[in-house]
Amino acid sequence: MTLQTTMQAATRGRWAVAGIFLANGFLTGSWAPQIPVFLTRLDITRLTLGLLILLFGVGAVIAMTLCGHLISRHGSRSVTRWFGLCGSFGLLIVALAPNVPLAAIAMLIFGGSIGGMDVAMNSNAVVVERRLSRAIMSSSHGFWSLGGFAGGALGGYSIQNYGYLPHAVAVTVIAFAVIAFAIRYLIAEDRPQAVEHQKFTLPRHTAVYLVGLMALLTMISEGAVLDWAALFLHQELGADLAVAGLAYAAFSGVMALMRFLGDRVRNRFGAVSTLRGSALVAAAGMLVAGLSSSPYLAIAAFAFCGFGIANMVPILFSAGGNQEDMSSGTGMSVVTTMGYSGILVAPSAIGFVAEHSSFGPIFIALSGLLVVVLLMAGLAHRAEFAPEPVPAE
């Protein structure tokens, strides 16, 4: 295979994995406007809804844990294909669940398929980066947010005018079509080699756990907008389903734009300054959303929050992977695990609090957590270190 042919295949693989990110985001974003219907259809409390959403996180974590082993044996392309095609049916399974026990199983399956797909597509994006010798990860996550924007924006309107089940069917058909087309062009890494088992030890450096804490606080806020913003607008601000679905759509749309621009902003202002500015913007947006009495003001505030949160997690992950006196894999593992645990734990906790209060004070409290990240931003200075250049062959 000539160099030109290899590069053409890598370029196709780059757009193929972007399509997988887009489909994953579309499925996730399409779930947000389904939540109010899910609550009323099963006649459950907010606490029960929070526990069901927790099962989504449990399924995701289980699949993420298994995915590493599967990728080492079969490669990221094959695992992305499996989880991608199965994951396209996840929302439909949830929409078909007629009662709480079956809904619990459906949420486990949905979360597992989305979580496994997430790990596999990120791993395949790394393969593409190596082939192209340039970064594509930030823009790939931009495609994920773009998919989330499309899912949230179209979901509320579709559910209100055609019903929740036709909406779930349409989402499944679209996602399956995109994934089925994209997986034909995914590229494969070299045959994975077995890695010797090494004794597991936790890092002793406090700094990496503090960076992980910052990722945790940031991702709690991101997960709260996904799971609860539509319900906040619908139940407390009196918005109809079409308008309520715009909350996460606006959040994801602005986040997508900023992720496409994120590398340029960070290169200009530096990681720490970008993180501080981003945390300030995100905290302000979340505060205004919590204080809002108008659904349209709340939507604008969530969009402003997405403007800030967009590049916070990428910077914190980069800081975790560049910790002193430890491998990049070890640091990244700590920060990502702590970060994703926020999405796992937060939904049920917020559901419990919302059962005895309202969503407004919750979003105000989340603004305070983002202020904590702002105050700790200097700990992300390790993200300032650029990766070593790859020597020319």
Short mmCIF file of C-alpha atoms in Angstrom, two decimals:
data_model
loop_
_atom_site.label_atom_id
_atom_site.label_comp_id
_atom_site.label_asym_id
_atom_site.label_seq_id
_atom_site.Cartn_x
_atom_site.Cartn_y
_atom_site.Cartn_z
CA MET A 1 0.00 0.00 0.00
CA THR A 2 1.47 3.37 -1.03
CA LEU A 3 1.80 6.31 1.33
CA GLN A 4 -0.86 8.22 -0.61
CA THR A 5 -3.31 5.31 -0.34
CA THR A 6 -2.60 4.98 3.39
CA MET A 7 -3.25 8.68 3.95
CA GLN A 8 -6.47 8.54 1.95
CA ALA A 9 -7.67 5.62 4.07
CA ALA A 10 -6.72 7.52 7.23
CA THR A 11 -8.62 10.59 6.04
CA ARG A 12 -11.71 8.47 5.37
CA GLY A 13 -11.23 6.90 8.79
CA ARG A 14 -11.07 10.35 10.34
CA TRP A 15 -14.51 11.28 8.94
CA ALA A 16 -15.85 7.83 9.72
CA VAL A 17 -15.00 8.13 13.41
CA ALA A 18 -16.45 11.65 13.37
CA GLY A 19 -19.70 10.07 12.16
CA ILE A 20 -19.63 7.65 15.10
CA PHE A 21 -19.12 10.54 17.54
CA LEU A 22 -22.00 12.38 15.85
CA ALA A 23 -24.32 9.36 16.18
CA ASN A 24 -23.37 8.79 19.82
CA GLY A 25 -24.11 12.42 20.63
CA PHE A 26 -27.37 12.27 18.67
CA LEU A 27 -28.56 9.25 20.68
CA THR A 28 -27.59 10.89 23.97
CA GLY A 29 -29.15 14.22 23.05
CA SER A 30 -32.35 12.52 21.89
CA TRP A 31 -32.73 10.98 25.35
CA ALA A 32 -32.94 14.42 27.04
CA PRO A 33 -36.37 15.44 25.60
CA GLN A 34 -37.70 11.92 26.30
CA ILE A 35 -37.14 12.33 30.05
CA PRO A 36 -40.31 14.32 30.91
CA VAL A 37 -42.43 11.78 29.00
CA PHE A 38 -40.55 8.92 30.65
CA LEU A 39 -41.41 10.37 34.07
CA THR A 40 -45.14 10.77 33.41
CA ARG A 41 -45.53 7.60 31.34
CA LEU A 42 -44.23 5.37 34.12
CA ASP A 43 -45.87 7.55 36.82
CA ILE A 44 -42.71 7.72 38.91
CA THR A 45 -41.20 10.27 41.28
CA ARG A 46 -38.10 12.33 40.59
CA LEU A 47 -36.18 10.14 43.02
CA THR A 48 -37.12 7.00 41.10
CA LEU A 49 -36.18 8.72 37.86
CA GLY A 50 -32.82 9.61 39.37
CA LEU A 51 -32.24 5.97 40.32
CA LEU A 52 -33.14 4.82 36.81
CA ILE A 53 -30.71 7.36 35.35
CA LEU A 54 -28.15 6.04 37.84
CA LEU A 55 -28.58 2.61 36.24
CA PHE A 56 -27.69 4.20 32.90
CA GLY A 57 -24.41 5.26 34.51
CA VAL A 58 -23.85 1.83 36.05
CA GLY A 59 -24.33 0.20 32.65
CA ALA A 60 -21.91 2.67 31.09
CA VAL A 61 -19.21 2.05 33.70
CA ILE A 62 -19.54 -1.74 33.38
CA ALA A 63 -19.22 -1.53 29.60
CA MET A 64 -16.29 0.90 29.82
CA THR A 65 -14.49 -1.53 32.12
CA LEU A 66 -15.01 -4.45 29.72
CA CYS A 67 -14.20 -2.38 26.65
CA GLY A 68 -10.49 -2.10 27.42
CA HIS A 69 -10.15 -5.88 27.42
CA LEU A 70 -12.22 -6.24 24.26
CA ILE A 71 -10.18 -3.61 22.41
CA SER A 72 -6.92 -5.29 23.43
CA ARG A 73 -8.18 -8.56 21.93
CA HIS A 74 -10.12 -7.43 18.89
CA GLY A 75 -9.06 -3.85 18.14
CA SER A 76 -10.99 -0.59 18.38
CA ARG A 77 -12.55 -0.87 14.90
CA SER A 78 -14.34 -4.15 15.66
CA VAL A 79 -15.48 -3.04 19.12
CA THR A 80 -16.74 0.28 17.74
CA ARG A 81 -18.77 -1.67 15.17
CA TRP A 82 -20.35 -3.95 17.77
CA PHE A 83 -21.26 -1.29 20.29
CA GLY A 84 -22.24 1.22 17.61
CA LEU A 85 -24.78 -1.01 15.87
CA CYS A 86 -26.19 -2.29 19.18
CA GLY A 87 -26.21 1.19 20.69
CA SER A 88 -28.42 2.58 17.94
CA PHE A 89 -31.31 0.57 19.44
CA GLY A 90 -30.76 1.75 23.04
CA LEU A 91 -33.24 4.64 23.10
CA LEU A 92 -35.93 2.54 21.42
CA ILE A 93 -35.58 -0.16 24.08
CA VAL A 94 -36.09 2.45 26.81
CA ALA A 95 -39.11 3.95 25.00
CA LEU A 96 -40.71 0.49 24.72
CA ALA A 97 -40.29 -0.35 28.43
CA PRO A 98 -43.83 -0.56 29.91
CA ASN A 99 -42.97 -0.57 33.63
CA VAL A 100 -40.24 0.30 36.11
CA PRO A 101 -38.51 -3.14 36.32
CA LEU A 102 -38.20 -3.41 32.54
CA ALA A 103 -37.23 0.26 32.35
CA ALA A 104 -34.40 -0.46 34.79
CA ILE A 105 -33.08 -3.24 32.55
CA ALA A 106 -33.51 -1.02 29.49
CA MET A 107 -31.53 1.79 31.11
CA LEU A 108 -28.70 -0.61 31.95
CA ILE A 109 -28.58 -1.76 28.33
CA PHE A 110 -28.83 1.77 26.95
CA GLY A 111 -26.08 3.04 29.25
CA GLY A 112 -23.87 0.05 28.53
CA SER A 113 -24.17 0.45 24.76
CA ILE A 114 -23.49 4.20 24.87
CA GLY A 115 -20.60 3.80 27.34
CA GLY A 116 -18.94 1.00 25.40
CA MET A 117 -19.38 2.91 22.15
CA ASP A 118 -17.81 5.97 23.82
CA VAL A 119 -14.63 4.17 24.84
CA ALA A 120 -14.28 2.36 21.51
CA MET A 121 -14.76 5.46 19.34
CA ASN A 122 -12.28 7.47 21.43
CA SER A 123 -9.76 4.65 21.08
CA ASN A 124 -10.28 4.58 17.32
CA ALA A 125 -9.82 8.35 17.17
CA VAL A 126 -6.38 7.86 18.75
CA VAL A 127 -5.55 5.37 15.98
CA VAL A 128 -6.53 7.97 13.38
CA GLU A 129 -4.41 10.62 15.09
CA ARG A 130 -1.37 8.37 14.86
CA ARG A 131 -1.95 7.70 11.17
CA LEU A 132 -2.47 11.37 10.34
CA SER A 133 0.21 12.60 12.79
CA ARG A 134 -2.12 15.38 13.96
CA ALA A 135 -4.77 15.86 16.64
CA ILE A 136 -8.44 15.26 15.84
CA MET A 137 -9.78 14.53 19.34
CA SER A 138 -11.13 17.99 20.14
CA SER A 139 -13.05 18.28 16.88
CA SER A 140 -14.29 14.70 17.28
CA HIS A 141 -15.86 15.71 20.58
CA GLY A 142 -17.22 18.72 18.74
CA PHE A 143 -19.08 16.35 16.44
CA TRP A 144 -20.43 14.59 19.55
CA SER A 145 -21.80 17.88 20.86
CA LEU A 146 -23.19 18.68 17.41
CA GLY A 147 -25.07 15.38 17.50
CA GLY A 148 -26.34 16.20 20.99
CA PHE A 149 -27.57 19.56 19.72
CA ALA A 150 -29.45 17.94 16.84
CA GLY A 151 -30.97 15.30 19.11
CA GLY A 152 -32.13 17.81 21.69
CA ALA A 153 -33.37 20.39 19.19
CA LEU A 154 -35.41 17.96 17.09
CA GLY A 155 -36.53 15.72 19.94
CA GLY A 156 -38.92 18.01 21.77
CA TYR A 157 -40.69 19.09 18.58
CA SER A 158 -40.93 15.52 17.31
CA ILE A 159 -42.30 14.13 20.57
CA GLN A 160 -44.88 16.88 20.92
CA ASN A 161 -46.15 16.52 17.33
CA TYR A 162 -45.71 12.81 16.63
CA GLY A 163 -45.33 11.09 20.00
CA TYR A 164 -42.45 9.66 22.00
CA LEU A 165 -42.44 6.23 20.33
CA PRO A 166 -42.32 7.46 16.68
CA HIS A 167 -39.55 9.80 17.81
CA ALA A 168 -37.56 6.88 19.27
CA VAL A 169 -38.06 4.86 16.07
CA ALA A 170 -36.88 7.77 13.91
CA VAL A 171 -33.80 8.29 16.11
CA THR A 172 -32.97 4.58 15.85
CA VAL A 173 -33.26 4.56 12.05
CA ILE A 174 -31.11 7.69 11.65
CA ALA A 175 -28.44 6.53 14.11
CA PHE A 176 -28.28 3.03 12.64
CA ALA A 177 -27.94 4.42 9.10
CA VAL A 178 -25.11 6.81 10.06
CA ILE A 179 -23.25 4.13 12.03
CA ALA A 180 -23.71 1.42 9.38
CA PHE A 181 -22.27 3.75 6.74
CA ALA A 182 -19.40 5.04 8.92
CA ILE A 183 -18.12 1.67 10.16
CA ARG A 184 -17.25 0.65 6.60
CA TYR A 185 -14.43 3.20 6.61
CA LEU A 186 -13.06 2.90 10.14
CA ILE A 187 -9.35 2.10 10.18
CA ALA A 188 -7.75 -0.57 12.33
CA GLU A 189 -4.65 -0.42 14.48
CA ASP A 190 -1.88 -2.97 14.25
CA ARG A 191 -2.70 -6.31 15.81
CA PRO A 192 -2.89 -5.67 19.59
CA GLN A 193 -0.23 -7.47 21.58
CA ALA A 194 -0.75 -9.03 24.97
CA VAL A 195 0.44 -6.89 27.87
CA GLU A 196 1.99 -8.44 30.96
CA HIS A 197 -0.11 -8.16 34.09
CA GLN A 198 1.30 -5.59 36.46
CA LYS A 199 0.43 -5.02 40.10
CA PHE A 200 -2.10 -2.22 40.48
CA THR A 201 -1.04 0.70 42.66
CA LEU A 202 -2.63 4.08 43.21
CA PRO A 203 -0.54 7.20 42.50
CA ARG A 204 0.83 8.88 45.61
CA HIS A 205 0.77 12.44 44.26
CA THR A 206 -2.07 14.55 45.64
CA ALA A 207 -2.14 16.86 42.61
CA VAL A 208 -3.61 14.28 40.26
CA TYR A 209 -6.53 13.66 42.64
CA LEU A 210 -7.19 17.39 42.89
CA VAL A 211 -7.31 17.61 39.10
CA GLY A 212 -9.66 14.62 39.18
CA LEU A 213 -11.84 16.46 41.69
CA MET A 214 -12.05 19.40 39.29
CA ALA A 215 -13.12 17.04 36.50
CA LEU A 216 -15.71 15.53 38.85
CA LEU A 217 -17.24 18.94 39.68
CA THR A 218 -17.29 19.95 36.01
CA MET A 219 -18.91 16.74 34.78
CA ILE A 220 -21.55 16.83 37.53
CA SER A 221 -22.70 20.13 36.04
CA GLU A 222 -22.62 18.77 32.49
CA GLY A 223 -24.63 15.69 33.50
CA ALA A 224 -27.15 17.82 35.41
CA VAL A 225 -28.01 19.82 32.29
CA LEU A 226 -28.42 16.63 30.24
CA ASP A 227 -30.66 14.84 32.72
CA TRP A 228 -32.63 17.60 34.44
CA ALA A 229 -32.73 20.81 32.36
CA ALA A 230 -35.70 19.72 30.24
CA LEU A 231 -37.66 18.67 33.33
CA PHE A 232 -36.79 21.98 35.02
CA LEU A 233 -38.20 23.97 32.10
CA HIS A 234 -41.25 21.75 31.67
CA GLN A 235 -42.37 21.31 35.28
CA GLU A 236 -41.18 24.48 37.00
CA LEU A 237 -41.04 27.14 34.28
CA GLY A 238 -44.14 25.99 32.38
CA ALA A 239 -42.47 25.32 29.01
CA ASP A 240 -44.04 22.85 26.59
CA LEU A 241 -42.04 19.81 25.49
CA ALA A 242 -40.78 21.43 22.29
CA VAL A 243 -39.33 24.39 24.20
CA ALA A 244 -38.06 22.24 27.10
CA GLY A 245 -36.01 20.15 24.68
CA LEU A 246 -34.17 23.29 23.57
CA ALA A 247 -32.36 23.59 26.92
CA TYR A 248 -29.93 20.75 26.26
CA ALA A 249 -29.93 21.55 22.53
CA ALA A 250 -28.68 25.08 23.19
CA PHE A 251 -26.15 23.80 25.73
CA SER A 252 -24.81 21.19 23.28
CA GLY A 253 -24.88 23.48 20.24
CA VAL A 254 -22.74 26.16 21.85
CA MET A 255 -20.51 23.49 23.36
CA ALA A 256 -19.98 21.99 19.90
CA LEU A 257 -18.95 25.34 18.45
CA MET A 258 -16.50 26.01 21.25
CA ARG A 259 -14.99 22.54 21.01
CA PHE A 260 -14.27 23.08 17.33
CA LEU A 261 -12.52 26.33 18.31
CA GLY A 262 -11.07 25.05 21.58
CA ASP A 263 -7.56 24.14 20.45
CA ARG A 264 -7.08 27.58 18.90
CA VAL A 265 -8.31 29.40 22.04
CA ARG A 266 -6.13 27.31 24.32
CA ASN A 267 -3.02 27.78 22.17
CA ARG A 268 -3.53 31.54 22.27
CA PHE A 269 -4.31 32.09 25.96
CA GLY A 270 -2.83 29.01 27.63
CA ALA A 271 -4.54 26.16 29.46
CA VAL A 272 -4.82 27.77 32.92
CA SER A 273 -6.18 31.10 31.67
CA THR A 274 -8.61 29.32 29.36
CA LEU A 275 -9.80 27.12 32.24
CA ARG A 276 -10.30 30.12 34.53
CA GLY A 277 -12.26 32.05 31.94
CA SER A 278 -14.29 28.99 31.02
CA ALA A 279 -15.16 28.20 34.65
CA LEU A 280 -16.24 31.81 35.26
CA VAL A 281 -18.52 31.79 32.22
CA ALA A 282 -19.97 28.37 33.11
CA ALA A 283 -20.65 29.39 36.73
CA ALA A 284 -22.39 32.59 35.61
CA GLY A 285 -24.57 30.69 33.12
CA MET A 286 -25.58 28.08 35.68
CA LEU A 287 -26.39 30.78 38.26
CA VAL A 288 -28.65 32.69 35.86
CA ALA A 289 -30.39 29.45 34.86
CA GLY A 290 -31.11 28.64 38.51
CA LEU A 291 -32.49 32.13 39.17
CA SER A 292 -34.50 32.33 35.96
CA SER A 293 -38.29 32.55 35.92
CA SER A 294 -38.50 32.48 32.11
CA PRO A 295 -37.84 29.31 30.09
CA TYR A 296 -36.23 31.33 27.30
CA LEU A 297 -33.87 33.08 29.70
CA ALA A 298 -33.01 29.68 31.17
CA ILE A 299 -32.28 28.29 27.69
CA ALA A 300 -29.97 31.24 26.98
CA ALA A 301 -28.27 30.71 30.36
CA PHE A 302 -27.71 27.00 29.68
CA ALA A 303 -26.22 27.94 26.30
CA PHE A 304 -23.87 30.37 28.07
CA CYS A 305 -22.97 27.59 30.49
CA GLY A 306 -22.15 25.29 27.57
CA PHE A 307 -19.88 28.02 26.20
CA GLY A 308 -17.84 27.75 29.38
CA ILE A 309 -17.92 24.02 30.09
CA ALA A 310 -16.96 23.05 26.52
CA ASN A 311 -13.20 23.12 26.99
CA MET A 312 -12.92 22.56 30.74
CA VAL A 313 -12.91 18.75 30.62
CA PRO A 314 -10.40 18.49 27.71
CA ILE A 315 -7.98 20.77 29.59
CA LEU A 316 -8.36 18.78 32.82
CA PHE A 317 -7.87 15.47 31.01
CA SER A 318 -4.73 16.88 29.41
CA ALA A 319 -3.47 18.03 32.82
CA GLY A 320 -4.14 14.55 34.22
CA GLY A 321 -2.16 12.92 31.43
CA ASN A 322 0.85 15.19 31.97
CA GLN A 323 1.40 14.76 35.70
CA GLU A 324 4.98 14.71 36.91
CA ASP A 325 6.63 11.41 37.88
CA MET A 326 3.83 9.19 36.58
CA SER A 327 2.85 7.73 33.23
CA SER A 328 0.29 9.57 31.14
CA GLY A 329 -1.97 6.50 31.28
CA THR A 330 -1.96 6.42 35.09
CA GLY A 331 -2.75 10.11 35.46
CA MET A 332 -5.40 10.02 32.76
CA SER A 333 -7.02 6.97 34.36
CA VAL A 334 -7.40 8.71 37.73
CA VAL A 335 -8.83 11.93 36.29
CA THR A 336 -11.23 10.29 33.84
CA THR A 337 -12.50 7.80 36.43
CA MET A 338 -13.15 10.54 38.97
CA GLY A 339 -14.73 12.74 36.29
CA TYR A 340 -17.13 10.14 34.94
CA SER A 341 -18.13 9.15 38.46
CA GLY A 342 -19.78 12.58 38.64
CA ILE A 343 -22.15 11.64 35.86
CA LEU A 344 -22.77 8.31 37.63
CA VAL A 345 -23.56 9.68 41.11
CA ALA A 346 -25.06 13.11 40.39
CA PRO A 347 -28.40 12.09 38.77
CA SER A 348 -29.71 10.13 41.75
CA ALA A 349 -28.43 12.74 44.22
CA ILE A 350 -30.10 15.55 42.28
CA GLY A 351 -33.28 13.49 42.02
CA PHE A 352 -33.34 13.02 45.79
CA VAL A 353 -32.83 16.75 46.45
CA ALA A 354 -35.38 17.75 43.79
CA GLU A 355 -37.94 15.49 45.43
CA HIS A 356 -37.81 17.76 48.50
CA SER A 357 -37.00 21.04 46.82
CA SER A 358 -36.96 22.54 43.32
CA PHE A 359 -34.40 22.57 40.54
CA GLY A 360 -33.58 26.28 40.82
CA PRO A 361 -31.53 26.00 44.05
CA ILE A 362 -29.80 22.90 42.64
CA PHE A 363 -28.51 24.78 39.61
CA ILE A 364 -27.43 27.65 41.86
CA ALA A 365 -25.45 25.16 43.98
CA LEU A 366 -23.86 23.72 40.84
CA SER A 367 -22.74 27.24 39.98
CA GLY A 368 -20.87 27.24 43.29
CA LEU A 369 -19.10 23.99 42.36
CA LEU A 370 -17.90 25.61 39.14
CA VAL A 371 -16.55 28.52 41.17
CA VAL A 372 -14.50 25.96 43.12
CA VAL A 373 -13.00 24.78 39.82
CA LEU A 374 -12.21 28.41 38.99
CA LEU A 375 -10.33 28.81 42.26
CA MET A 376 -8.40 25.57 41.68
CA ALA A 377 -7.57 26.29 38.02
CA GLY A 378 -3.86 26.84 38.71
CA LEU A 379 -3.53 23.10 39.40
CA ALA A 380 -4.10 22.47 35.68
CA HIS A 381 -0.74 24.04 34.79
CA ARG A 382 0.57 20.64 33.65
CA ALA A 383 -1.72 20.95 30.64
CA GLU A 384 0.53 23.77 29.43
CA PHE A 385 3.18 21.25 28.42
CA ALA A 386 2.92 20.42 24.74
CA PRO A 387 3.37 16.82 23.65
CA GLU A 388 6.74 15.83 22.31
CA PRO A 389 7.03 16.12 18.53
CA VAL A 390 6.88 12.88 16.60
CA PRO A 391 10.19 12.30 14.79
CA ALA A 392 9.99 12.08 11.01
CA GLU A 393 10.54 8.64 9.54
#
